[in-house]
PDB file of C-alpha atoms in Angstrom:
ATOM      1  CA  MET C   4      33.917  -1.388 -34.828  1.00 39.00           C
ATOM      2  CA  ALA C   5      30.582  -0.022 -33.605  1.00 39.00           C
ATOM      3  CA  SER C   6      29.021   3.416 -33.573  1.00 37.00           C
ATOM      4  CA  THR C   7      26.280   4.786 -31.298  1.00 38.00           C
ATOM      5  CA  LEU C   8      23.599   7.358 -32.017  1.00 42.00           C
ATOM      6  CA  ASN C   9      20.682   8.724 -30.006  1.00 42.00           C
ATOM      7  CA  HIS C  10      17.221   9.084 -31.501  1.00 43.00           C
ATOM      8  CA  PHE C  11      13.550   8.961 -30.545  1.00 42.00           C
ATOM      9  CA  LYS C  12      10.880   6.366 -31.152  1.00 44.00           C
ATOM     10  CA  VAL C  13       7.277   7.583 -31.101  1.00 42.00           C
ATOM     11  CA  LYS C  14       4.608   5.458 -29.389  1.00 42.00           C
ATOM     12  CA  ASN C  15       1.081   6.710 -28.713  1.00 42.00           C
ATOM     13  CA  GLY C  16       2.247  10.259 -29.298  1.00 43.00           C
ATOM     14  CA  VAL C  17       5.058  10.056 -26.688  1.00 44.00           C
ATOM     15  CA  GLU C  18       8.690  10.376 -27.733  1.00 46.00           C
ATOM     16  CA  ILE C  19      10.823   7.739 -26.030  1.00 47.00           C
ATOM     17  CA  PRO C  20      14.585   8.263 -26.268  1.00 51.00           C
ATOM     18  CA  SER C  21      16.503   5.163 -27.391  1.00 51.00           C
ATOM     19  CA  THR C  22      20.113   4.256 -27.992  1.00 52.00           C
ATOM     20  CA  SER C  23      20.987   2.400 -31.203  1.00 50.00           C
ATOM     21  CA  SER C  24      24.200   0.480 -31.673  1.00 52.00           C
ATOM     22  CA  MET C  25      25.347  -0.282 -35.226  1.00 49.00           C
ATOM     23  CA  ASP C  26      27.948  -2.967 -35.759  1.00 52.00           C
ATOM     24  CA  SER C  27      30.278  -3.426 -38.719  1.00 57.00           C
ATOM     25  CA  THR C  28      27.701  -5.497 -40.603  1.00 57.00           C
ATOM     26  CA  GLY C  29      25.131  -2.706 -40.478  1.00 52.00           C
ATOM     27  CA  GLY C  30      22.882  -4.452 -37.960  1.00 52.00           C
ATOM     28  CA  VAL C  31      21.070  -2.163 -35.503  1.00 52.00           C
ATOM     29  CA  SER C  32      20.161  -3.096 -31.936  1.00 57.00           C
ATOM     30  CA  ILE C  33      17.779  -0.683 -30.190  1.00 62.00           C
ATOM     31  CA  ALA C  34      17.803  -0.414 -26.388  1.00 63.00           C
ATOM     32  CA  PRO C  35      15.258   2.031 -24.889  1.00 60.00           C
ATOM     33  CA  THR C  36      16.689   4.425 -22.325  1.00 63.00           C
ATOM     34  CA  LEU C  37      13.327   5.082 -20.624  1.00 66.00           C
ATOM     35  CA  LYS C  38      13.185   2.661 -17.697  1.00 69.00           C
ATOM     36  CA  LEU C  39      10.206   2.651 -15.350  1.00 75.00           C
ATOM     37  CA  LEU C  40      12.112   1.795 -12.188  1.00 78.00           C
ATOM     38  CA  PHE C  41       9.514   3.015  -9.701  1.00 81.00           C
ATOM     39  CA  ALA C  42      11.339   1.660  -6.647  1.00 82.00           C
ATOM     40  CA  ASP C  43      14.592   3.349  -7.662  1.00 80.00           C
ATOM     41  CA  MET C  44      13.007   6.672  -8.630  1.00 79.00           C
ATOM     42  CA  GLY C  45      10.424   6.862  -5.846  1.00 85.00           C
ATOM     43  CA  THR C  46       8.052   8.620  -8.232  1.00 84.00           C
ATOM     44  CA  VAL C  47       5.886   8.063 -11.300  1.00 83.00           C
ATOM     45  CA  ASP C  48       7.115   9.424 -14.635  1.00 79.00           C
ATOM     46  CA  PRO C  49       4.707  12.232 -15.695  1.00 80.00           C
ATOM     47  CA  ARG C  50       4.316  10.612 -19.108  1.00 78.00           C
ATOM     48  CA  ILE C  51       2.569   7.646 -17.473  1.00 81.00           C
ATOM     49  CA  SER C  52      -1.212   7.960 -17.108  1.00 85.00           C
ATOM     50  CA  PHE C  53      -3.028   6.386 -14.139  1.00 85.00           C
ATOM     51  CA  THR C  54      -6.655   6.250 -13.013  1.00 88.00           C
ATOM     52  CA  ARG C  55      -8.456   5.083  -9.858  1.00 88.00           C
ATOM     53  CA  GLY C  56     -12.004   6.026  -8.929  1.00 88.00           C
ATOM     54  CA  SER C  57     -11.635   6.250  -5.142  1.00 90.00           C
ATOM     55  CA  ILE C  58      -9.261   7.091  -2.317  1.00 91.00           C
ATOM     56  CA  ALA C  59      -6.816   4.366  -1.248  1.00 92.00           C
ATOM     57  CA  THR C  60      -4.140   3.778   1.377  1.00 94.00           C
ATOM     58  CA  TYR C  61      -0.402   3.243   1.144  1.00 94.00           C
ATOM     59  CA  THR C  62       2.674   3.464   3.382  1.00 95.00           C
ATOM     60  CA  GLY C  63       4.643   6.699   3.108  1.00 95.00           C
ATOM     61  CA  LYS C  64       8.381   7.424   3.353  1.00 94.00           C
ATOM     62  CA  ASP C  65       8.027   7.867   7.109  1.00 96.00           C
ATOM     63  CA  GLY C  66       6.535   4.384   7.499  1.00 95.00           C
ATOM     64  CA  LEU C  67       3.082   5.717   8.377  1.00 95.00           C
ATOM     65  CA  LEU C  68      -0.205   4.867   6.711  1.00 95.00           C
ATOM     66  CA  LYS C  69      -1.336   7.512   4.206  1.00 96.00           C
ATOM     67  CA  ILE C  70      -4.481   8.186   2.174  1.00 94.00           C
ATOM     68  CA  SER C  71      -4.088   8.829  -1.541  1.00 94.00           C
ATOM     69  CA  PRO C  72      -6.737  10.919  -3.359  1.00 94.00           C
ATOM     70  CA  ALA C  73      -8.764   9.335  -6.152  1.00 92.00           C
ATOM     71  CA  GLY C  74      -6.817   9.144  -9.395  1.00 90.00           C
ATOM     72  CA  ASN C  75      -3.351   9.372  -7.798  1.00 91.00           C
ATOM     73  CA  ALA C  76      -0.764   6.636  -8.223  1.00 92.00           C
ATOM     74  CA  ARG C  77       0.764   5.343  -4.997  1.00 94.00           C
ATOM     75  CA  ILE C  78       4.478   4.827  -4.369  1.00 94.00           C
ATOM     76  CA  ASP C  79       4.604   2.418  -1.443  1.00 95.00           C
ATOM     77  CA  TYR C  80       7.282   2.023   1.257  1.00 96.00           C
ATOM     78  CA  ASP C  81       8.124  -0.736   3.709  1.00 96.00           C
ATOM     79  CA  PRO C  82       6.787   0.352   7.139  1.00 95.00           C
ATOM     80  CA  ILE C  83       9.726  -1.300   8.936  1.00 95.00           C
ATOM     81  CA  THR C  84      12.801  -0.594   6.762  1.00 95.00           C
ATOM     82  CA  LYS C  85      11.364   2.536   5.017  1.00 94.00           C
ATOM     83  CA  GLU C  86      12.642   1.073   1.723  1.00 95.00           C
ATOM     84  CA  CYS C  87      10.763   2.115  -1.409  1.00 94.00           C
ATOM     85  CA  LYS C  88       8.755  -0.794  -2.815  1.00 94.00           C
ATOM     86  CA  GLY C  89       7.665   0.946  -6.001  1.00 92.00           C
ATOM     87  CA  LEU C  90       4.249   1.442  -7.577  1.00 91.00           C
ATOM     88  CA  LEU C  91       1.462  -0.101  -5.487  1.00 92.00           C
ATOM     89  CA  MET C  92      -0.991  -2.096  -7.595  1.00 88.00           C
ATOM     90  CA  GLU C  93      -3.908  -3.994  -6.052  1.00 87.00           C
ATOM     91  CA  ASN C  94      -6.964  -5.896  -7.186  1.00 84.00           C
ATOM     92  CA  TRP C  95     -10.216  -3.936  -7.333  1.00 83.00           C
ATOM     93  CA  GLY C  96     -12.103  -3.762  -4.039  1.00 85.00           C
ATOM     94  CA  MET C  97     -14.817  -1.747  -2.287  1.00 88.00           C
ATOM     95  CA  ASN C  98     -15.280  -1.100   1.436  1.00 91.00           C
ATOM     96  CA  ILE C  99     -18.886  -2.104   2.207  1.00 92.00           C
ATOM     97  CA  PHE C 100     -18.719  -1.159   5.913  1.00 94.00           C
ATOM     98  CA  THR C 101     -19.591   2.257   7.289  1.00 93.00           C
ATOM     99  CA  PHE C 102     -17.788   3.362  10.487  1.00 93.00           C
ATOM    100  CA  SER C 103     -14.942   1.040   9.526  1.00 91.00           C
ATOM    101  CA  GLU C 104     -12.524   3.021  11.745  1.00 89.00           C
ATOM    102  CA  ASP C 105     -14.874   3.409  14.722  1.00 92.00           C
ATOM    103  CA  PHE C 106     -15.514   0.118  16.496  1.00 93.00           C
ATOM    104  CA  SER C 107     -17.272   1.930  19.338  1.00 93.00           C
ATOM    105  CA  ASN C 108     -20.187   2.752  17.015  1.00 94.00           C
ATOM    106  CA  GLY C 109     -23.378   0.798  17.560  1.00 94.00           C
ATOM    107  CA  VAL C 110     -23.251  -0.776  14.101  1.00 95.00           C
ATOM    108  CA  TRP C 111     -20.560  -3.058  15.558  1.00 96.00           C
ATOM    109  CA  SER C 112     -22.212  -5.399  18.072  1.00 96.00           C
ATOM    110  CA  LYS C 113     -20.260  -6.513  21.149  1.00 95.00           C
ATOM    111  CA  THR C 114     -20.503  -9.563  23.416  1.00 93.00           C
ATOM    112  CA  ARG C 115     -18.735  -9.752  26.803  1.00 91.00           C
ATOM    113  CA  ALA C 116     -16.335  -7.031  25.642  1.00 93.00           C
ATOM    114  CA  SER C 117     -16.135  -3.268  25.121  1.00 94.00           C
ATOM    115  CA  ILE C 118     -14.301  -0.689  23.028  1.00 95.00           C
ATOM    116  CA  ILE C 119     -12.382   2.283  24.466  1.00 95.00           C
ATOM    117  CA  GLN C 120     -11.920   5.008  21.854  1.00 94.00           C
ATOM    118  CA  ASN C 121      -8.736   6.757  20.724  1.00 94.00           C
ATOM    119  CA  VAL C 122      -6.348   5.473  23.383  1.00 94.00           C
ATOM    120  CA  THR C 123      -3.143   4.984  21.389  1.00 95.00           C
ATOM    121  CA  ILE C 124      -1.328   5.949  18.195  1.00 96.00           C
ATOM    122  CA  ALA C 125      -2.735   4.326  15.045  1.00 96.00           C
ATOM    123  CA  PRO C 126      -0.663   3.216  12.009  1.00 96.00           C
ATOM    124  CA  ASP C 127      -1.244   6.644  10.423  1.00 95.00           C
ATOM    125  CA  GLY C 128       0.476   8.420  13.346  1.00 95.00           C
ATOM    126  CA  ASN C 129      -2.712   9.840  14.892  1.00 95.00           C
ATOM    127  CA  GLN C 130      -4.215   8.940  18.256  1.00 95.00           C
ATOM    128  CA  THR C 131      -7.292   7.273  16.786  1.00 94.00           C
ATOM    129  CA  ALA C 132      -6.716   3.592  17.621  1.00 95.00           C
ATOM    130  CA  ASP C 133      -9.290   1.956  19.902  1.00 94.00           C
ATOM    131  CA  LYS C 134      -8.754  -0.639  22.609  1.00 94.00           C
ATOM    132  CA  ALA C 135     -10.728  -3.889  22.690  1.00 93.00           C
ATOM    133  CA  VAL C 136     -11.231  -4.990  26.296  1.00 91.00           C
ATOM    134  CA  GLU C 137     -12.689  -8.272  27.531  1.00 89.00           C
ATOM    135  CA  ASP C 138     -14.993  -8.356  30.533  1.00 88.00           C
ATOM    136  CA  SER C 139     -14.356 -10.665  33.500  1.00 84.00           C
ATOM    137  CA  SER C 140     -16.966 -13.295  32.674  1.00 83.00           C
ATOM    138  CA  ALA C 141     -15.763 -16.885  32.321  1.00 73.00           C
ATOM    139  CA  SER C 142     -16.373 -17.458  28.639  1.00 70.00           C
ATOM    140  CA  GLN C 143     -14.462 -18.721  25.644  1.00 69.00           C
ATOM    141  CA  SER C 144     -16.005 -16.068  23.389  1.00 79.00           C
ATOM    142  CA  HIS C 145     -15.355 -12.399  24.087  1.00 90.00           C
ATOM    143  CA  ILE C 146     -16.366 -10.507  20.954  1.00 91.00           C
ATOM    144  CA  PRO C 147     -15.295  -6.831  20.857  1.00 93.00           C
ATOM    145  CA  PHE C 148     -17.016  -6.414  17.500  1.00 92.00           C
ATOM    146  CA  MET C 149     -19.233  -8.256  15.036  1.00 95.00           C
ATOM    147  CA  ARG C 150     -20.779  -6.908  11.836  1.00 96.00           C
ATOM    148  CA  SER C 151     -23.568  -8.333   9.696  1.00 95.00           C
ATOM    149  CA  TYR C 152     -23.888  -7.581   5.989  1.00 94.00           C
ATOM    150  CA  SER C 153     -25.833  -8.678   2.934  1.00 94.00           C
ATOM    151  CA  CYS C 154     -23.631 -10.937   0.867  1.00 92.00           C
ATOM    152  CA  GLY C 155     -23.683 -12.555  -2.527  1.00 91.00           C
ATOM    153  CA  SER C 156     -22.045 -15.768  -3.606  1.00 91.00           C
ATOM    154  CA  THR C 157     -18.587 -14.278  -4.203  1.00 92.00           C
ATOM    155  CA  LEU C 158     -15.163 -13.594  -2.671  1.00 94.00           C
ATOM    156  CA  TYR C 159     -14.827 -11.254   0.351  1.00 95.00           C
ATOM    157  CA  SER C 160     -11.894  -9.941   2.380  1.00 95.00           C
ATOM    158  CA  PHE C 161     -11.877  -8.420   5.857  1.00 96.00           C
ATOM    159  CA  SER C 162      -8.777  -6.687   7.212  1.00 95.00           C
ATOM    160  CA  ILE C 163      -7.934  -4.889  10.431  1.00 96.00           C
ATOM    161  CA  TYR C 164      -4.869  -3.334  12.041  1.00 96.00           C
ATOM    162  CA  VAL C 165      -4.124  -4.929  15.426  1.00 96.00           C
ATOM    163  CA  LYS C 166      -1.434  -4.350  18.058  1.00 95.00           C
ATOM    164  CA  ALA C 167      -0.902  -6.414  21.188  1.00 93.00           C
ATOM    165  CA  ALA C 168      -1.795  -4.779  24.492  1.00 90.00           C
ATOM    166  CA  GLU C 169      -2.246  -7.228  27.375  1.00 87.00           C
ATOM    167  CA  ARG C 170      -3.394  -9.907  24.919  1.00 88.00           C
ATOM    168  CA  SER C 171      -1.273 -11.179  22.019  1.00 89.00           C
ATOM    169  CA  TYR C 172      -3.663 -13.568  20.258  1.00 90.00           C
ATOM    170  CA  PHE C 173      -7.066 -13.237  18.604  1.00 93.00           C
ATOM    171  CA  MET C 174      -9.269 -14.846  15.979  1.00 94.00           C
ATOM    172  CA  LEU C 175     -11.189 -13.526  12.975  1.00 95.00           C
ATOM    173  CA  LEU C 176     -14.344 -15.448  12.104  1.00 94.00           C
ATOM    174  CA  ALA C 177     -16.555 -15.236   9.010  1.00 95.00           C
ATOM    175  CA  THR C 178     -19.936 -16.956   8.821  1.00 94.00           C
ATOM    176  CA  SER C 179     -21.723 -17.586   5.519  1.00 91.00           C
ATOM    177  CA  GLY C 180     -24.981 -16.037   4.351  1.00 86.00           C
ATOM    178  CA  ASN C 181     -27.041 -19.123   5.138  1.00 83.00           C
ATOM    179  CA  GLY C 182     -25.205 -19.832   8.391  1.00 83.00           C
ATOM    180  CA  SER C 183     -24.012 -23.251   7.281  1.00 85.00           C
ATOM    181  CA  ALA C 184     -20.343 -22.479   6.646  1.00 90.00           C
ATOM    182  CA  GLN C 185     -17.506 -20.703   8.438  1.00 93.00           C
ATOM    183  CA  TYR C 186     -13.916 -19.631   7.970  1.00 95.00           C
ATOM    184  CA  SER C 187     -11.715 -18.663  10.923  1.00 94.00           C
ATOM    185  CA  ALA C 188      -8.037 -17.929  11.505  1.00 95.00           C
ATOM    186  CA  ASP C 189      -5.902 -17.407  14.604  1.00 93.00           C
ATOM    187  CA  PHE C 190      -3.420 -14.515  14.674  1.00 94.00           C
ATOM    188  CA  ASN C 191      -0.261 -14.470  16.795  1.00 93.00           C
ATOM    189  CA  LEU C 192       0.911 -10.918  17.513  1.00 93.00           C
ATOM    190  CA  VAL C 193       4.129 -12.151  19.138  1.00 90.00           C
ATOM    191  CA  ASN C 194       5.724 -13.897  16.163  1.00 92.00           C
ATOM    192  CA  GLY C 195       3.531 -12.421  13.398  1.00 95.00           C
ATOM    193  CA  THR C 196       1.883 -15.600  12.136  1.00 95.00           C
ATOM    194  CA  SER C 197      -1.645 -16.633  11.168  1.00 95.00           C
ATOM    195  CA  THR C 198      -3.128 -20.125  11.108  1.00 92.00           C
ATOM    196  CA  THR C 199      -6.436 -21.437   9.810  1.00 92.00           C
ATOM    197  CA  ARG C 200      -8.394 -22.744  12.777  1.00 86.00           C
ATOM    198  CA  ALA C 201     -11.373 -24.457  11.174  1.00 75.00           C
ATOM    199  CA  THR C 202     -13.117 -23.978   7.881  1.00 85.00           C
ATOM    200  CA  THR C 203     -16.133 -25.130   5.929  1.00 90.00           C
ATOM    201  CA  MET C 204     -15.587 -22.234   3.487  1.00 92.00           C
ATOM    202  CA  THR C 205     -12.651 -21.829   1.133  1.00 92.00           C
ATOM    203  CA  GLY C 206     -10.422 -19.153   2.648  1.00 95.00           C
ATOM    204  CA  SER C 207      -6.974 -17.881   3.571  1.00 96.00           C
ATOM    205  CA  SER C 208      -5.373 -15.471   6.047  1.00 97.00           C
ATOM    206  CA  THR C 209      -2.438 -13.048   6.060  1.00 97.00           C
ATOM    207  CA  ILE C 210      -0.592 -11.018   8.678  1.00 97.00           C
ATOM    208  CA  THR C 211       1.762  -8.205   7.610  1.00 96.00           C
ATOM    209  CA  PRO C 212       3.950  -5.967   9.838  1.00 96.00           C
ATOM    210  CA  ALA C 213       2.771  -2.342   9.720  1.00 96.00           C
ATOM    211  CA  GLY C 214       5.360  -0.710  12.000  1.00 94.00           C
ATOM    212  CA  ASN C 215       5.414   0.282  15.686  1.00 94.00           C
ATOM    213  CA  GLY C 216       4.101  -3.140  16.761  1.00 95.00           C
ATOM    214  CA  TRP C 217       1.063  -3.023  14.468  1.00 97.00           C
ATOM    215  CA  TYR C 218       0.040  -5.789  12.072  1.00 97.00           C
ATOM    216  CA  ARG C 219      -2.444  -5.733   9.240  1.00 96.00           C
ATOM    217  CA  CYS C 220      -4.432  -8.947   9.666  1.00 97.00           C
ATOM    218  CA  SER C 221      -6.858 -10.201   7.036  1.00 97.00           C
ATOM    219  CA  ILE C 222      -9.019 -13.117   6.010  1.00 96.00           C
ATOM    220  CA  THR C 223     -10.268 -13.798   2.487  1.00 96.00           C
ATOM    221  CA  TYR C 224     -13.119 -16.235   2.021  1.00 95.00           C
ATOM    222  CA  ASP C 225     -15.473 -17.443  -0.682  1.00 93.00           C
ATOM    223  CA  GLU C 226     -19.116 -17.033   0.358  1.00 92.00           C
ATOM    224  CA  PRO C 227     -21.039 -20.089  -0.902  1.00 90.00           C
ATOM    225  CA  SER C 228     -24.492 -18.480  -0.852  1.00 87.00           C
ATOM    226  CA  SER C 229     -26.390 -15.208  -0.638  1.00 90.00           C
ATOM    227  CA  GLY C 230     -27.981 -13.960   2.565  1.00 93.00           C
ATOM    228  CA  THR C 231     -26.986 -12.159   5.775  1.00 94.00           C
ATOM    229  CA  ALA C 232     -23.410 -13.018   6.681  1.00 94.00           C
ATOM    230  CA  ASN C 233     -21.250 -11.718   9.522  1.00 94.00           C
ATOM    231  CA  VAL C 234     -17.622 -11.250  10.462  1.00 96.00           C
ATOM    232  CA  SER C 235     -16.261 -10.893  13.992  1.00 95.00           C
ATOM    233  CA  MET C 236     -13.161 -10.680  16.180  1.00 94.00           C
ATOM    234  CA  LEU C 237     -12.817 -13.004  19.166  1.00 92.00           C
ATOM    235  CA  ILE C 238     -10.347 -12.782  22.054  1.00 87.00           C
ATOM    236  CA  ALA C 239      -9.965 -15.218  24.947  1.00 62.00           C
ATOM    237  CA  GLU C 240     -11.235 -14.985  28.505  1.00 47.00           C
ATOM    238  CA  SER C 241      -9.996 -12.751  31.389  1.00 43.00           C
ATOM    239  CA  PRO C 242     -10.136  -8.936  31.455  1.00 44.00           C
ATOM    240  CA  ILE C 243      -7.335  -8.145  29.035  1.00 49.00           C
ATOM    241  CA  SER C 244      -7.169  -6.589  25.613  1.00 57.00           C
ATOM    242  CA  ASP C 245      -5.786  -5.719  22.149  1.00 63.00           C
ATOM    243  CA  PHE C 246      -5.515  -2.397  20.333  1.00 65.00           C
ATOM    244  CA  VAL C 247      -7.523  -2.240  17.085  1.00 66.00           C
ATOM    245  CA  ASN C 248      -7.757   0.152  14.158  1.00 70.00           C
ATOM    246  CA  GLY C 249      -9.918  -0.179  11.030  1.00 62.00           C
TER     247      GLY C 249
END
């Protein structure tokens, strides 16, 4: 025969309700009734504290990209199925690029390509996505944007939202601070795959569906030395294009 009673355990000043079961021998088994099932609840229990020093992005219930204020926990959703994925936790990172959503700005250099501003709906539901367009010159390297930056000998990631327009393939290329090493990956916007093309730097690539034909494409690479490095997007020849959003 067993009996059940409800009581509270106190931890760090917070009362947590528990259920205790006592068997005929007098043994007590305690099972807490507070379960942090973020994906099931779709919210964060108010007794849980959370800090973050900057804004951050997540996918909302409607499948669109959202911006969370500094200090707010993020409940993330699948952009395709709209299923709740629970509390979004990521490694620390800092965006070192200004104008990271405006590839038409002069800080992004262009070679045999151009950027048309705000021509289609971005992953956040606003018409702020740009179009990368190749020119008609016969070249294997049409570069709609390239950005230089001062780097240290550490790990970097570059990510971009891309959607196929007339072109369905592109490459992201990172060059090291001393110019002696590279990492590049090809991205296929038809079947949603990425493949390392050639590398003399340790690196990896990912491609993740973001809804409405968009993919979040990224490369992560380990810079071997300090100096002025650069990262760029390359699309193939003929006057065709991809949509891009930072």
